[in-house]
Amino acid sequence: EIVLTQSPGTLSLSPGERATLSCRASQSVSSNYLAWYQQKPGQAPRLLIYGASTRATGIPDRFSGSGSGTDFTLTISRLEPEDFAVYFCQQYVGSPPITFGQGTRLEIK
Amino acid sequence: EVQLVESGGGLVQPGGSLRLSCAASGFTFRTYAMTWVRRAPGKGLEWVSAISGDGAYTYYTDSVKGRFTTSRDNAKNTLYLQMNSLRAEDTALYYCAKNAMDGQAYYDYWGQGTAVTVSS
């Protein structure tokens, strides 16, 4: 099973700043089968990025994903008020089990 | 418009059973694998189970094997999760999610979730 470790646990930033969230895998994530989701309180998770770097439909271009192998990054170039939420990474290599990271909470400073 | 609507959650005693449903619309249901994901209070997302589009293949996380059963009725566009021998650690918000259009196991649409509380 691939274990995903996200850092930091909590990130405190102000609107307009740049956010960099990390997701590290315990073994290589082949074919860059890595996705990112955003979840706000009381809402379902929302797919942001798949294939490590491809934005999902309707996702603003201030969100970008990068990385390969065991190290992946979600970057939000200029934070908008609606971006403050919890972010999860997920690997989907091969057969289950599918695993998620524990999440990074992005809060307003 | 794709919609996934879960139902069937509630309060149940340890050892009890519940059956969750997920009604799907807005896409060709039988074409897509479907997945159950849960989020326990104060915790992150946890993949629970998945089922192929034709229902022939099912997959489970180790902690629910032998207790939970995922099934689907493609004529009714509905996904199910039968949960037996429930434990306190099964307390969570349960989401159904649609696997992506390219067949990979990431999830492009999610329901709003149904809450399961296991407590005496």
Short mmCIF file of C-alpha atoms in Angstrom, two decimals:
data_model
loop_
_atom_site.label_atom_id
_atom_site.label_comp_id
_atom_site.label_asym_id
_atom_site.label_seq_id
_atom_site.Cartn_x
_atom_site.Cartn_y
_atom_site.Cartn_z
CA GLU A 1 0.00 0.00 0.00
CA ILE A 2 1.26 3.45 -0.95
CA VAL A 3 1.22 5.83 2.01
CA LEU A 4 0.81 9.52 1.19
CA THR A 5 2.10 12.14 3.62
CA GLN A 6 0.95 15.71 3.17
CA SER A 7 2.71 18.76 4.55
CA PRO A 8 2.24 21.08 6.19
CA GLY A 9 -0.73 19.97 8.26
CA THR A 10 -1.99 23.54 8.41
CA LEU A 11 -0.95 26.47 6.23
CA SER A 12 -1.86 30.02 7.27
CA LEU A 13 -1.76 32.57 4.46
CA SER A 14 -3.48 35.74 3.34
CA PRO A 15 -5.57 36.29 0.20
CA GLY A 16 -3.31 37.16 -2.72
CA GLU A 17 -0.40 35.06 -1.44
CA ARG A 18 0.95 31.91 -3.05
CA ALA A 19 0.25 28.53 -1.48
CA THR A 20 2.46 25.49 -1.90
CA LEU A 21 1.17 22.15 -0.63
CA SER A 22 3.25 18.98 -0.62
CA CYS A 23 2.34 15.31 -1.00
CA ARG A 24 5.05 12.69 -0.57
CA ALA A 25 4.51 9.00 -1.40
CA SER A 26 6.13 6.03 0.35
CA GLN A 27 6.94 4.54 -3.06
CA SER A 28 6.91 5.76 -6.61
CA VAL A 29 3.52 6.72 -8.03
CA SER A 30 3.82 5.27 -11.50
CA SER A 31 2.35 7.08 -14.48
CA ASN A 32 1.88 10.05 -12.15
CA TYR A 33 -1.47 8.64 -11.04
CA LEU A 34 -1.91 11.38 -8.44
CA ALA A 35 -4.99 13.55 -7.92
CA TRP A 36 -5.79 16.55 -5.71
CA TYR A 37 -9.14 17.44 -4.18
CA GLN A 38 -10.49 20.46 -2.33
CA GLN A 39 -13.05 20.06 0.43
CA LYS A 40 -14.92 22.85 2.20
CA PRO A 41 -16.98 22.35 5.38
CA GLY A 42 -20.31 20.73 4.65
CA GLN A 43 -19.43 20.09 1.01
CA ALA A 44 -18.34 17.11 -1.02
CA PRO A 45 -14.74 16.89 -2.20
CA ARG A 46 -14.07 18.59 -5.54
CA LEU A 47 -11.58 17.22 -8.05
CA LEU A 48 -8.89 19.81 -8.86
CA ILE A 49 -6.03 17.96 -10.53
CA TYR A 50 -5.47 14.48 -11.97
CA GLY A 51 -2.47 12.87 -13.60
CA ALA A 52 -0.40 15.02 -11.23
CA SER A 53 -0.72 18.13 -13.40
CA THR A 54 -3.94 18.17 -15.45
CA ARG A 55 -6.61 20.56 -14.22
CA ALA A 56 -10.11 19.14 -14.03
CA THR A 57 -12.94 20.77 -15.93
CA GLY A 58 -13.80 24.22 -14.66
CA ILE A 59 -10.83 24.57 -12.31
CA PRO A 60 -9.24 28.05 -12.42
CA ASP A 61 -5.71 28.28 -13.77
CA ARG A 62 -4.40 29.62 -10.48
CA PHE A 63 -4.39 25.95 -9.40
CA SER A 64 -1.49 23.91 -10.73
CA GLY A 65 -0.04 20.50 -9.96
CA SER A 66 3.49 19.28 -10.46
CA GLY A 67 5.87 16.52 -9.49
CA SER A 68 6.66 12.92 -10.28
CA GLY A 69 7.85 9.76 -8.62
CA THR A 70 7.36 10.28 -4.90
CA ASP A 71 7.11 14.07 -4.60
CA PHE A 72 4.13 16.10 -5.74
CA THR A 73 3.03 19.69 -5.23
CA LEU A 74 -0.21 21.62 -5.52
CA THR A 75 0.34 25.34 -6.03
CA ILE A 76 -2.29 28.05 -5.79
CA SER A 77 -0.70 31.09 -7.38
CA ARG A 78 -2.81 33.87 -5.81
CA LEU A 79 -5.19 32.87 -3.07
CA GLU A 80 -8.81 33.92 -3.37
CA PRO A 81 -11.10 33.94 -0.31
CA GLU A 82 -12.92 30.86 -1.60
CA ASP A 83 -9.69 28.81 -1.72
CA PHE A 84 -9.45 28.41 2.05
CA ALA A 85 -10.34 24.76 2.59
CA VAL A 86 -8.81 21.34 3.20
CA TYR A 87 -6.83 19.76 0.36
CA PHE A 88 -6.22 16.03 -0.11
CA CYS A 89 -3.94 14.17 -2.46
CA GLN A 90 -4.84 10.67 -3.70
CA GLN A 91 -2.94 7.98 -5.57
CA TYR A 92 -4.68 5.62 -7.96
CA VAL A 93 -1.90 3.34 -9.12
CA GLY A 94 -3.06 -0.09 -10.25
CA SER A 95 -5.58 -2.04 -8.22
CA PRO A 96 -7.01 -0.98 -4.90
CA PRO A 97 -6.37 -0.07 -2.21
CA ILE A 98 -6.58 3.53 -3.24
CA THR A 99 -5.06 5.85 -0.66
CA PHE A 100 -5.44 9.50 0.31
CA GLY A 101 -3.14 11.79 2.18
CA GLN A 102 -4.25 13.03 5.58
CA GLY A 103 -4.97 16.51 4.26
CA THR A 104 -3.61 20.05 4.50
CA ARG A 105 -5.84 22.70 6.03
CA LEU A 106 -5.38 26.07 4.31
CA GLU A 107 -6.58 28.80 6.65
CA ILE A 108 -6.78 32.57 6.48
CA LYS A 109 -3.96 34.29 8.35
CA GLU B 1 -25.86 17.38 -15.05
CA VAL B 2 -24.31 14.57 -13.02
CA GLN B 3 -25.96 14.06 -9.65
CA LEU B 4 -25.19 11.56 -6.91
CA VAL B 5 -27.53 11.46 -3.93
CA GLU B 6 -26.77 9.24 -0.96
CA SER B 7 -29.31 8.06 1.59
CA GLY B 8 -29.74 5.46 4.30
CA GLY B 9 -27.41 6.76 6.99
CA GLY B 10 -28.35 7.03 10.62
CA LEU B 11 -27.64 6.01 14.19
CA VAL B 12 -27.05 2.29 14.78
CA GLN B 13 -25.79 0.25 17.70
CA PRO B 14 -22.48 -1.61 17.54
CA GLY B 15 -23.02 -4.91 15.77
CA GLY B 16 -25.95 -3.54 13.81
CA SER B 17 -26.50 -3.11 10.09
CA LEU B 18 -27.30 -0.33 7.64
CA ARG B 19 -27.78 -0.18 3.90
CA LEU B 20 -26.64 2.94 2.11
CA SER B 21 -27.92 3.89 -1.33
CA CYS B 22 -26.59 6.27 -3.94
CA ALA B 23 -28.96 7.37 -6.69
CA ALA B 24 -27.16 8.46 -9.83
CA SER B 25 -28.34 10.56 -12.74
CA GLY B 26 -26.96 12.60 -15.62
CA PHE B 27 -24.58 9.97 -17.00
CA THR B 28 -24.62 6.40 -18.34
CA PHE B 29 -24.38 4.72 -14.96
CA ARG B 30 -23.56 1.20 -16.17
CA THR B 31 -20.47 2.49 -17.99
CA TYR B 32 -18.61 3.65 -14.89
CA ALA B 33 -17.04 2.04 -11.87
CA MET B 34 -18.31 3.57 -8.64
CA THR B 35 -16.65 4.01 -5.28
CA TRP B 36 -17.51 4.57 -1.62
CA VAL B 37 -15.25 6.91 0.37
CA ARG B 38 -15.74 7.90 4.00
CA ARG B 39 -14.53 10.65 6.27
CA ALA B 40 -14.59 10.07 10.00
CA PRO B 41 -14.94 13.06 12.34
CA GLY B 42 -11.65 14.93 12.55
CA LYS B 43 -9.99 12.60 10.08
CA GLY B 44 -9.15 12.54 6.38
CA LEU B 45 -10.70 10.72 3.45
CA GLU B 46 -10.61 6.92 3.43
CA TRP B 47 -11.33 4.76 0.40
CA VAL B 48 -13.81 2.05 1.40
CA SER B 49 -14.94 0.05 -1.61
CA ALA B 50 -15.32 0.07 -5.38
CA ILE B 51 -17.37 -1.82 -7.93
CA SER B 52 -16.93 -2.24 -11.66
CA GLY B 53 -19.51 -0.91 -14.09
CA ASP B 54 -21.07 -4.30 -14.68
CA GLY B 55 -20.95 -5.22 -11.00
CA ALA B 56 -18.75 -8.25 -11.64
CA TYR B 57 -15.81 -7.00 -9.61
CA THR B 58 -15.77 -5.53 -6.13
CA TYR B 59 -12.93 -4.28 -3.98
CA TYR B 60 -12.73 -3.43 -0.28
CA THR B 61 -10.36 -1.89 2.18
CA ASP B 62 -9.07 -4.46 4.68
CA SER B 63 -10.96 -3.04 7.66
CA VAL B 64 -14.38 -3.70 6.08
CA LYS B 65 -13.74 -6.99 4.26
CA GLY B 66 -16.27 -9.60 5.30
CA ARG B 67 -18.55 -6.95 6.85
CA PHE B 68 -19.45 -4.60 3.99
CA THR B 69 -20.84 -5.52 0.58
CA THR B 70 -21.03 -3.17 -2.39
CA SER B 71 -23.53 -3.82 -5.15
CA ARG B 72 -25.32 -1.94 -7.89
CA ASP B 73 -28.57 -2.07 -9.85
CA ASN B 74 -27.84 -0.66 -13.27
CA ALA B 75 -31.52 -0.74 -14.21
CA LYS B 76 -32.23 1.61 -11.30
CA ASN B 77 -29.01 3.65 -11.60
CA THR B 78 -28.33 2.97 -7.95
CA LEU B 79 -25.26 1.98 -5.95
CA TYR B 80 -25.52 0.25 -2.58
CA LEU B 81 -23.35 -0.37 0.46
CA GLN B 82 -24.59 -3.05 2.85
CA MET B 83 -22.84 -2.59 6.17
CA ASN B 84 -23.02 -5.37 8.76
CA SER B 85 -21.33 -5.90 12.13
CA LEU B 86 -20.84 -2.17 12.45
CA ARG B 87 -18.20 -0.82 14.81
CA ALA B 88 -17.65 2.56 16.43
CA GLU B 89 -14.75 3.16 14.06
CA ASP B 90 -17.15 2.96 11.10
CA THR B 91 -18.71 6.25 12.23
CA ALA B 92 -18.21 8.64 9.33
CA LEU B 93 -19.77 10.59 6.52
CA TYR B 94 -20.04 8.18 3.59
CA TYR B 95 -19.71 9.52 0.06
CA CYS B 96 -20.37 7.80 -3.21
CA ALA B 97 -18.15 8.90 -6.05
CA LYS B 98 -18.07 8.33 -9.78
CA ASN B 99 -14.84 7.05 -11.30
CA ALA B 100 -13.40 9.27 -13.99
CA MET B 101 -14.30 9.17 -17.66
CA ASP B 102 -10.89 7.79 -18.65
CA GLY B 103 -11.45 4.71 -16.50
CA GLN B 104 -8.88 5.60 -13.89
CA ALA B 105 -9.71 5.49 -10.21
CA TYR B 106 -9.90 9.16 -9.44
CA TYR B 107 -13.29 10.69 -8.85
CA ASP B 108 -14.80 13.47 -10.92
CA TYR B 109 -18.18 13.66 -9.16
CA TRP B 110 -19.15 13.10 -5.56
CA GLY B 111 -22.39 13.04 -3.64
CA GLN B 112 -23.01 15.18 -0.57
CA GLY B 113 -22.66 12.21 1.76
CA THR B 114 -24.80 10.38 4.29
CA ALA B 115 -23.84 10.22 7.96
CA VAL B 116 -23.41 6.94 9.80
CA THR B 117 -23.05 6.96 13.58
CA VAL B 118 -22.30 3.72 15.41
CA SER B 119 -22.94 4.14 19.11
CA SER B 120 -24.79 2.55 21.98
#
